[in-house]
PDB file of C-alpha atoms and ligand atoms in Angstrom:
ATOM      1  CA  MET A  20      -0.074   0.447   0.072  1.00  0.00           C
ATOM      2  CA  SER A  21       2.784   2.753   1.049  1.00  0.00           C
ATOM      3  CA  GLU A  22       4.286   2.639  -2.599  1.00  0.00           C
ATOM      4  CA  MET A  23       0.910   3.234  -4.065  1.00  0.00           C
ATOM      5  CA  ILE A  24      -0.707   6.793  -3.977  1.00  0.00           C
ATOM      6  CA  PRO A  25      -2.677   6.966  -0.985  1.00  0.00           C
ATOM      7  CA  ARG A  26      -6.515   7.898  -1.643  1.00  0.00           C
ATOM      8  CA  VAL A  27      -6.492  10.095   1.456  1.00  0.00           C
ATOM      9  CA  GLU A  28      -4.575  12.710   3.177  1.00  0.00           C
ATOM     10  CA  LEU A  29      -4.006  13.663   6.719  1.00  0.00           C
ATOM     11  CA  SER A  30      -5.144  17.442   7.721  1.00  0.00           C
ATOM     12  CA  PRO A  31      -4.138  18.911  11.538  1.00  0.00           C
ATOM     13  CA  LEU A  32      -7.547  19.432  13.007  1.00  0.00           C
ATOM     14  CA  THR A  33      -8.701  22.816  13.615  1.00  0.00           C
ATOM     15  CA  LEU A  34     -11.182  24.916  15.474  1.00  0.00           C
ATOM     16  CA  ALA A  35     -12.767  25.641  11.554  1.00  0.00           C
ATOM     17  CA  ASP A  36     -13.720  21.857  11.747  1.00  0.00           C
ATOM     18  CA  GLU A  37     -16.586  21.935  14.300  1.00  0.00           C
ATOM     19  CA  ASP A  38     -19.509  22.143  12.282  1.00  0.00           C
ATOM     20  CA  GLU A  39     -18.424  18.865   9.670  1.00  0.00           C
ATOM     21  CA  PHE A  40     -15.969  17.170  12.820  1.00  0.00           C
ATOM     22  CA  CYS A  41     -19.263  17.730  15.270  1.00  0.00           C
ATOM     23  CA  SER A  42     -22.512  16.683  12.211  1.00  0.00           C
ATOM     24  CA  LEU A  43     -19.946  13.531  11.446  1.00  0.00           C
ATOM     25  CA  VAL A  44     -19.502  12.284  15.146  1.00  0.00           C
ATOM     26  CA  GLU A  45     -23.196  12.002  15.469  1.00  0.00           C
ATOM     27  CA  ALA A  46     -24.005  10.940  12.802  1.00  0.00           C
ATOM     28  CA  SER A  47     -21.322   7.992  13.775  1.00  0.00           C
ATOM     29  CA  ALA A  48     -23.210   7.037  17.314  1.00  0.00           C
ATOM     30  CA  GLU A  49     -23.757   3.387  16.123  1.00  0.00           C
ATOM     31  CA  LEU A  50     -20.380   3.358  15.243  1.00  0.00           C
ATOM     32  CA  HIS A  51     -19.013   4.536  17.846  1.00  0.00           C
ATOM     33  CA  THR A  52     -20.444   2.935  20.839  1.00  0.00           C
ATOM     34  CA  PRO A  53     -19.861   1.753  23.313  1.00  0.00           C
ATOM     35  CA  TRP A  54     -15.900   2.033  22.438  1.00  0.00           C
ATOM     36  CA  MET A  55     -15.287   5.981  21.987  1.00  0.00           C
ATOM     37  CA  GLN A  56     -16.409   9.278  22.632  1.00  0.00           C
ATOM     38  CA  LEU A  57     -15.687  12.283  20.992  1.00  0.00           C
ATOM     39  CA  PRO A  58     -17.741  16.607  20.980  1.00  0.00           C
ATOM     40  CA  THR A  59     -20.922  16.532  19.058  1.00  0.00           C
ATOM     41  CA  THR A  60     -22.046  20.555  20.504  1.00  0.00           C
ATOM     42  CA  ALA A  61     -19.675  23.436  19.797  1.00  0.00           C
ATOM     43  CA  GLU A  62     -18.910  23.576  23.478  1.00  0.00           C
ATOM     44  CA  ASP A  63     -17.397  20.518  24.026  1.00  0.00           C
ATOM     45  CA  PHE A  64     -15.232  20.790  20.351  1.00  0.00           C
ATOM     46  CA  GLN A  65     -14.036  24.248  21.381  1.00  0.00           C
ATOM     47  CA  VAL A  66     -12.933  22.616  25.276  1.00  0.00           C
ATOM     48  CA  TRP A  67     -12.077  19.600  23.986  1.00  0.00           C
ATOM     49  CA  MET A  68      -9.548  21.841  21.054  1.00  0.00           C
ATOM     50  CA  ARG A  69      -7.920  22.633  24.538  1.00  0.00           C
ATOM     51  CA  ARG A  70      -5.853  19.423  25.154  1.00  0.00           C
ATOM     52  CA  PHE A  71      -4.059  20.211  21.345  1.00  0.00           C
ATOM     53  CA  ALA A  72      -2.791  23.518  22.219  1.00  0.00           C
ATOM     54  CA  ASP A  73       0.874  22.635  24.078  1.00  0.00           C
ATOM     55  CA  GLY A  74       1.424  20.192  20.832  1.00  0.00           C
ATOM     56  CA  THR A  75       1.124  16.739  23.829  1.00  0.00           C
ATOM     57  CA  ASN A  76      -1.693  15.451  21.848  1.00  0.00           C
ATOM     58  CA  ARG A  77      -2.260  15.974  18.094  1.00  0.00           C
ATOM     59  CA  ALA A  78      -5.049  15.533  16.607  1.00  0.00           C
ATOM     60  CA  TYR A  79      -5.866  14.451  12.807  1.00  0.00           C
ATOM     61  CA  LEU A  80      -8.560  14.113  10.046  1.00  0.00           C
ATOM     62  CA  ILE A  81      -8.024  11.996   7.541  1.00  0.00           C
ATOM     63  CA  ARG A  82      -9.478  13.200   4.411  1.00  0.00           C
ATOM     64  CA  VAL A  83     -10.775  11.929   1.378  1.00  0.00           C
ATOM     65  CA  ARG A  84      -8.531  13.454  -1.381  1.00  0.00           C
ATOM     66  CA  GLU A  85     -10.642  12.881  -4.414  1.00  0.00           C
ATOM     67  CA  THR A  86     -13.664  14.117  -2.311  1.00  0.00           C
ATOM     68  CA  GLY A  87     -12.205  15.748   0.265  1.00  0.00           C
ATOM     69  CA  ALA A  88     -14.461  14.490   2.816  1.00  0.00           C
ATOM     70  CA  ALA A  89     -13.799  13.430   5.904  1.00  0.00           C
ATOM     71  CA  ALA A  90     -13.545   9.905   6.572  1.00  0.00           C
ATOM     72  CA  GLY A  91     -11.864   9.953  10.592  1.00  0.00           C
ATOM     73  CA  ALA A  92     -10.671  11.344  13.371  1.00  0.00           C
ATOM     74  CA  VAL A  93      -6.795  10.117  14.862  1.00  0.00           C
ATOM     75  CA  ASN A  94      -4.904  11.634  17.861  1.00  0.00           C
ATOM     76  CA  ILE A  95      -1.340  11.383  19.208  1.00  0.00           C
ATOM     77  CA  ASN A  96      -2.033  11.440  22.410  1.00  0.00           C
ATOM     78  CA  SER A  97       0.658  12.175  25.769  1.00  0.00           C
ATOM     79  CA  ILE A  98       3.434  12.490  24.007  1.00  0.00           C
ATOM     80  CA  ILE A  99       6.456  11.548  26.101  1.00  0.00           C
ATOM     81  CA  ARG A 100      10.165  12.411  24.868  1.00  0.00           C
ATOM     82  CA  GLY A 101      13.049  11.952  27.142  1.00  0.00           C
ATOM     83  CA  ARG A 102      14.278   8.146  26.577  1.00  0.00           C
ATOM     84  CA  TYR A 103      10.547   7.192  26.663  1.00  0.00           C
ATOM     85  CA  GLN A 104       9.474   8.819  22.781  1.00  0.00           C
ATOM     86  CA  GLY A 105       6.535   7.692  22.753  1.00  0.00           C
ATOM     87  CA  ALA A 106       2.417   8.253  22.606  1.00  0.00           C
ATOM     88  CA  SER A 107      -1.053   6.531  22.146  1.00  0.00           C
ATOM     89  CA  LEU A 108      -2.761   6.510  19.150  1.00  0.00           C
ATOM     90  CA  GLY A 109      -6.755   6.968  19.102  1.00  0.00           C
ATOM     91  CA  TYR A 110      -8.743   6.792  16.283  1.00  0.00           C
ATOM     92  CA  ALA A 111     -12.738   6.982  14.556  1.00  0.00           C
ATOM     93  CA  ALA A 112     -14.000   6.145  11.758  1.00  0.00           C
ATOM     94  CA  PHE A 113     -16.766   8.496  10.463  1.00  0.00           C
ATOM     95  CA  ALA A 114     -19.773   6.280   9.230  1.00  0.00           C
ATOM     96  CA  PRO A 115     -20.772   7.534   6.209  1.00  0.00           C
ATOM     97  CA  SER A 116     -17.448   6.190   4.194  1.00  0.00           C
ATOM     98  CA  ALA A 117     -16.675   3.545   7.631  1.00  0.00           C
ATOM     99  CA  GLY A 118     -15.130  -0.044   6.259  1.00  0.00           C
ATOM    100  CA  ARG A 119     -13.731   1.346   3.099  1.00  0.00           C
ATOM    101  CA  GLY A 120     -10.483   1.357   4.014  1.00  0.00           C
ATOM    102  CA  TYR A 121      -9.666   5.145   4.597  1.00  0.00           C
ATOM    103  CA  LEU A 122      -9.018   4.323   7.798  1.00  0.00           C
ATOM    104  CA  THR A 123      -5.684   1.447   7.013  1.00  0.00           C
ATOM    105  CA  GLU A 124      -4.640   4.125   5.033  1.00  0.00           C
ATOM    106  CA  GLY A 125      -5.326   7.150   7.541  1.00  0.00           C
ATOM    107  CA  LEU A 126      -3.438   5.552   9.820  1.00  0.00           C
ATOM    108  CA  THR A 127      -0.328   4.211   7.342  1.00  0.00           C
ATOM    109  CA  LEU A 128      -0.159   8.007   6.825  1.00  0.00           C
ATOM    110  CA  VAL A 129       0.358   9.108  10.433  1.00  0.00           C
ATOM    111  CA  LEU A 130       2.134   6.057  11.720  1.00  0.00           C
ATOM    112  CA  ARG A 131       4.931   7.236   8.678  1.00  0.00           C
ATOM    113  CA  HIS A 132       4.416  11.000   9.843  1.00  0.00           C
ATOM    114  CA  ALA A 133       4.799   9.800  14.152  1.00  0.00           C
ATOM    115  CA  PHE A 134       7.986   8.174  13.375  1.00  0.00           C
ATOM    116  CA  GLU A 135       9.265  10.575  10.168  1.00  0.00           C
ATOM    117  CA  ASP A 136       8.721  14.342  11.531  1.00  0.00           C
ATOM    118  CA  LEU A 137       7.586  13.571  14.938  1.00  0.00           C
ATOM    119  CA  ARG A 138      10.843  11.135  15.289  1.00  0.00           C
ATOM    120  CA  LEU A 139       8.499   9.340  17.629  1.00  0.00           C
ATOM    121  CA  HIS A 140       9.952   5.999  18.031  1.00  0.00           C
ATOM    122  CA  ARG A 141       7.288   4.219  19.605  1.00  0.00           C
ATOM    123  CA  LEU A 142       3.456   3.848  19.393  1.00  0.00           C
ATOM    124  CA  GLU A 143       0.698   2.151  21.344  1.00  0.00           C
ATOM    125  CA  ALA A 144      -3.331   1.610  20.609  1.00  0.00           C
ATOM    126  CA  ASN A 145      -4.875   0.577  23.930  1.00  0.00           C
ATOM    127  CA  ILE A 146      -7.999  -1.728  22.674  1.00  0.00           C
ATOM    128  CA  GLN A 147     -11.072  -3.397  24.890  1.00  0.00           C
ATOM    129  CA  PRO A 148     -11.148  -7.226  24.119  1.00  0.00           C
ATOM    130  CA  ALA A 149     -14.691  -6.791  22.928  1.00  0.00           C
ATOM    131  CA  ASN A 150     -13.678  -4.110  19.994  1.00  0.00           C
ATOM    132  CA  LYS A 151     -13.242  -6.396  17.049  1.00  0.00           C
ATOM    133  CA  ALA A 152     -12.842  -3.920  14.454  1.00  0.00           C
ATOM    134  CA  SER A 153     -10.341  -2.128  16.619  1.00  0.00           C
ATOM    135  CA  LEU A 154      -7.911  -4.642  16.627  1.00  0.00           C
ATOM    136  CA  ALA A 155      -8.008  -6.516  13.219  1.00  0.00           C
ATOM    137  CA  LEU A 156      -6.718  -2.851  12.301  1.00  0.00           C
ATOM    138  CA  ALA A 157      -3.869  -2.829  15.071  1.00  0.00           C
ATOM    139  CA  GLN A 158      -3.079  -5.939  13.416  1.00  0.00           C
ATOM    140  CA  ARG A 159      -3.267  -4.931   9.837  1.00  0.00           C
ATOM    141  CA  LEU A 160      -1.087  -1.978  10.816  1.00  0.00           C
ATOM    142  CA  GLY A 161       1.605  -4.564  11.835  1.00  0.00           C
ATOM    143  CA  PHE A 162       0.753  -3.513  16.047  1.00  0.00           C
ATOM    144  CA  ARG A 163       1.557  -5.982  18.516  1.00  0.00           C
ATOM    145  CA  TYR A 164      -0.109  -7.303  21.089  1.00  0.00           C
ATOM    146  CA  GLU A 165       1.910  -7.353  24.705  1.00  0.00           C
ATOM    147  CA  GLY A 166      -0.663  -7.718  26.938  1.00  0.00           C
ATOM    148  CA  MET A 167      -3.776  -7.148  28.816  1.00  0.00           C
ATOM    149  CA  SER A 168      -4.228  -3.761  31.293  1.00  0.00           C
ATOM    150  CA  PRO A 169      -6.554  -4.028  33.948  1.00  0.00           C
ATOM    151  CA  ASP A 170      -9.022  -1.549  34.670  1.00  0.00           C
ATOM    152  CA  TYR A 171      -6.506   0.651  31.733  1.00  0.00           C
ATOM    153  CA  LEU A 172      -9.458   3.658  30.600  1.00  0.00           C
ATOM    154  CA  PHE A 173     -12.423   5.107  32.009  1.00  0.00           C
ATOM    155  CA  ILE A 174     -14.297   4.376  28.938  1.00  0.00           C
ATOM    156  CA  ASP A 175     -18.747   4.813  28.790  1.00  0.00           C
ATOM    157  CA  GLY A 176     -19.333   4.927  32.316  1.00  0.00           C
ATOM    158  CA  ALA A 177     -16.132   2.901  33.738  1.00  0.00           C
ATOM    159  CA  TRP A 178     -12.869   1.564  34.540  1.00  0.00           C
ATOM    160  CA  ARG A 179     -12.574  -0.959  31.028  1.00  0.00           C
ATOM    161  CA  ASP A 180      -9.102  -3.826  31.122  1.00  0.00           C
ATOM    162  CA  HIS A 181      -7.877  -2.845  27.630  1.00  0.00           C
ATOM    163  CA  GLU A 182      -5.128  -5.943  25.827  1.00  0.00           C
ATOM    164  CA  ARG A 183      -2.111  -3.259  25.249  1.00  0.00           C
ATOM    165  CA  TRP A 184      -1.018  -3.333  21.403  1.00  0.00           C
ATOM    166  CA  SER A 185       2.447  -1.223  19.883  1.00  0.00           C
ATOM    167  CA  ILE A 186       4.697  -0.640  16.948  1.00  0.00           C
ATOM    168  CA  THR A 187       7.666   0.816  17.078  1.00  0.00           C
ATOM    169  CA  ALA A 188       9.896   3.096  14.685  1.00  0.00           C
ATOM    170  CA  PRO A 189      11.438   1.337  11.640  1.00  0.00           C
ATOM    171  CA  SER A 190      14.981   1.226  11.516  1.00  0.00           C
ATOM    172  CA  PRO A 191      17.130   3.216   9.499  1.00  0.00           C
ATOM    173  CA  TRP A 192      15.208   6.199  12.329  1.00  0.00           C
ATOM    174  CA  THR A 193      16.686   9.355  12.949  1.00  0.00           C
ATOM    175  CA  PRO A 194      15.911  10.439  16.832  1.00  0.00           C
ATOM    176  CA  ASP A 195      14.339  13.620  18.571  1.00  0.00           C
ATOM    177  CA  PRO A 196      17.365  15.940  19.439  1.00  0.00           C
ATOM    178  CA  SER A 197      15.309  15.152  22.766  1.00  0.00           C
ATOM    179  CA  LEU A 198      17.153  11.579  23.280  1.00  0.00           C
ATOM    180  CA  PRO A 199      19.434  11.157  25.561  1.00  0.00           C
ATOM    181  CA  GLU A 200      22.768  10.344  23.944  1.00  0.00           C
ATOM    182  CA  VAL A 201      23.814   7.935  26.040  1.00  0.00           C
TER     183      VAL A 201
HETATM  184  C1  COA B   6     -11.901   1.058  14.526  1.00  0.00           C
HETATM  185  C2  COA B   6     -12.555   1.419  13.579  1.00  0.00           C
HETATM  186  C3  COA B   6     -12.019   2.745  13.311  1.00  0.00           C
HETATM  187  C4  COA B   6     -12.192   0.976  12.036  1.00  0.00           C
HETATM  188  O1  COA B   6     -12.719   1.532  10.782  1.00  0.00           O
HETATM  189  P1  COA B   6     -13.067   1.366  10.030  1.00  0.00           P
HETATM  190  O2  COA B   6     -13.296   2.102   8.486  1.00  0.00           O
HETATM  191  O3  COA B   6     -13.457   0.052   9.155  1.00  0.00           O
HETATM  192  O4  COA B   6     -11.112   0.977   9.254  1.00  0.00           O
HETATM  193  P2  COA B   6     -11.078   0.489   7.933  1.00  0.00           P
HETATM  194  O5  COA B   6     -11.986   0.152   6.243  1.00  0.00           O
HETATM  195  O6  COA B   6     -10.419   1.092   7.138  1.00  0.00           O
HETATM  196  O7  COA B   6     -11.042  -1.306   7.670  1.00  0.00           O
HETATM  197  C5  COA B   6     -11.033  -1.683   6.648  1.00  0.00           C
HETATM  198  C6  COA B   6     -12.134  -2.509   6.777  1.00  0.00           C
HETATM  199  O8  COA B   6     -11.984  -2.317   5.587  1.00  0.00           O
HETATM  200  C7  COA B   6     -11.981  -3.361   4.036  1.00  0.00           C
HETATM  201  N1  COA B   6     -12.071  -3.034   3.139  1.00  0.00           N
HETATM  202  C8  COA B   6     -13.042  -2.172   2.162  1.00  0.00           C
HETATM  203  N2  COA B   6     -12.872  -1.343   1.362  1.00  0.00           N
HETATM  204  C9  COA B   6     -11.751  -1.023   1.277  1.00  0.00           C
HETATM  205  C10 COA B   6     -10.615  -1.200   0.581  1.00  0.00           C
HETATM  206  N3  COA B   6     -10.718  -0.407  -0.616  1.00  0.00           N
HETATM  207  N4  COA B   6      -8.865  -1.156   1.296  1.00  0.00           N
HETATM  208  C11 COA B   6      -8.308  -1.494   2.550  1.00  0.00           C
HETATM  209  N5  COA B   6      -9.314  -2.360   3.052  1.00  0.00           N
HETATM  210  C12 COA B   6     -10.544  -1.906   2.892  1.00  0.00           C
HETATM  211  C13 COA B   6     -11.428  -4.057   4.854  1.00  0.00           C
HETATM  212  O9  COA B   6     -11.139  -5.210   4.100  1.00  0.00           O
HETATM  213  C14 COA B   6     -11.826  -4.306   6.168  1.00  0.00           C
HETATM  214  O10 COA B   6     -12.899  -4.942   5.690  1.00  0.00           O
HETATM  215  P3  COA B   6     -13.263  -5.878   7.445  1.00  0.00           P
HETATM  216  O11 COA B   6     -13.240  -5.799   8.454  1.00  0.00           O
HETATM  217  O12 COA B   6     -14.450  -6.994   6.549  1.00  0.00           O
HETATM  218  O13 COA B   6     -11.313  -7.347   6.555  1.00  0.00           O
HETATM  219  C15 COA B   6     -14.448   1.832  12.895  1.00  0.00           C
HETATM  220  O14 COA B   6     -14.845   0.803  13.700  1.00  0.00           O
HETATM  221  C16 COA B   6     -14.654   2.627  14.344  1.00  0.00           C
HETATM  222  O15 COA B   6     -14.940   3.898  14.405  1.00  0.00           O
HETATM  223  N6  COA B   6     -15.261   2.270  15.806  1.00  0.00           N
HETATM  224  C17 COA B   6     -15.471   2.884  16.578  1.00  0.00           C
HETATM  225  C18 COA B   6     -13.849   3.775  17.307  1.00  0.00           C
HETATM  226  C19 COA B   6     -13.131   2.421  17.646  1.00  0.00           C
HETATM  227  O16 COA B   6     -13.574   1.697  18.461  1.00  0.00           O
HETATM  228  N7  COA B   6     -11.446   3.694  18.102  1.00  0.00           N
HETATM  229  C20 COA B   6     -10.822   2.423  18.420  1.00  0.00           C
HETATM  230  C21 COA B   6     -10.961   2.235  20.193  1.00  0.00           C
HETATM  231  S1  COA B   6      -9.306   2.014  20.767  1.00  0.00           S
END
């Protein structure tokens, strides 16, 4: 797939995306429940956007090149530098174009961006064992299963066990200057 021209591109999520984002999330309620909760109102969207202000968390839309339509949203969350150089991924498809491979392609671009531009060394995806679509997606992208984290994230009103999946940067890899030399 990496040899082909991707059908999608990444664009950073901005305040200007509010209306489109909120209506696509609203249209995706059935797909996202109970796995993912994203803002659907202007107020919640604006509050949510604040977490991307300092670069520790980053948000992107996966857009279909041909139409410009947003097919999904991806976050690179909790970026930690130092000796870790890692982050956690969050992602969701939007219902009108789900199941067409756009998330697989978009996340392939996100991995490349994370490893080459952000120079991260490790990405995690934390996935509930019953979330088969997300487990299949992580596996397709080359993530490895590392183990079960009990009571890992507060989702849909309770602390849920999550499977921890990860992928590390392919070599050759250029480290971020914040990585200690020894
Ligand atoms: C997990 C989730 C993001 C997957 O999204 P998706 O739209 O199914 O992702 P993709 O389309 O890339 O998935 C690939 C599927 O499309 C199929 N597909 C269809 N056309 C394709 C194409 N041209 N190229 C590649 N795959 C294609 C694949 O075969 C696969 O189908 P399968 O599961 O029947 O084998 C989505 O289910 C979702 O938003 N879930 C709720 C939120 C969530 O759980 N987030 C993750 C929390 S950990």
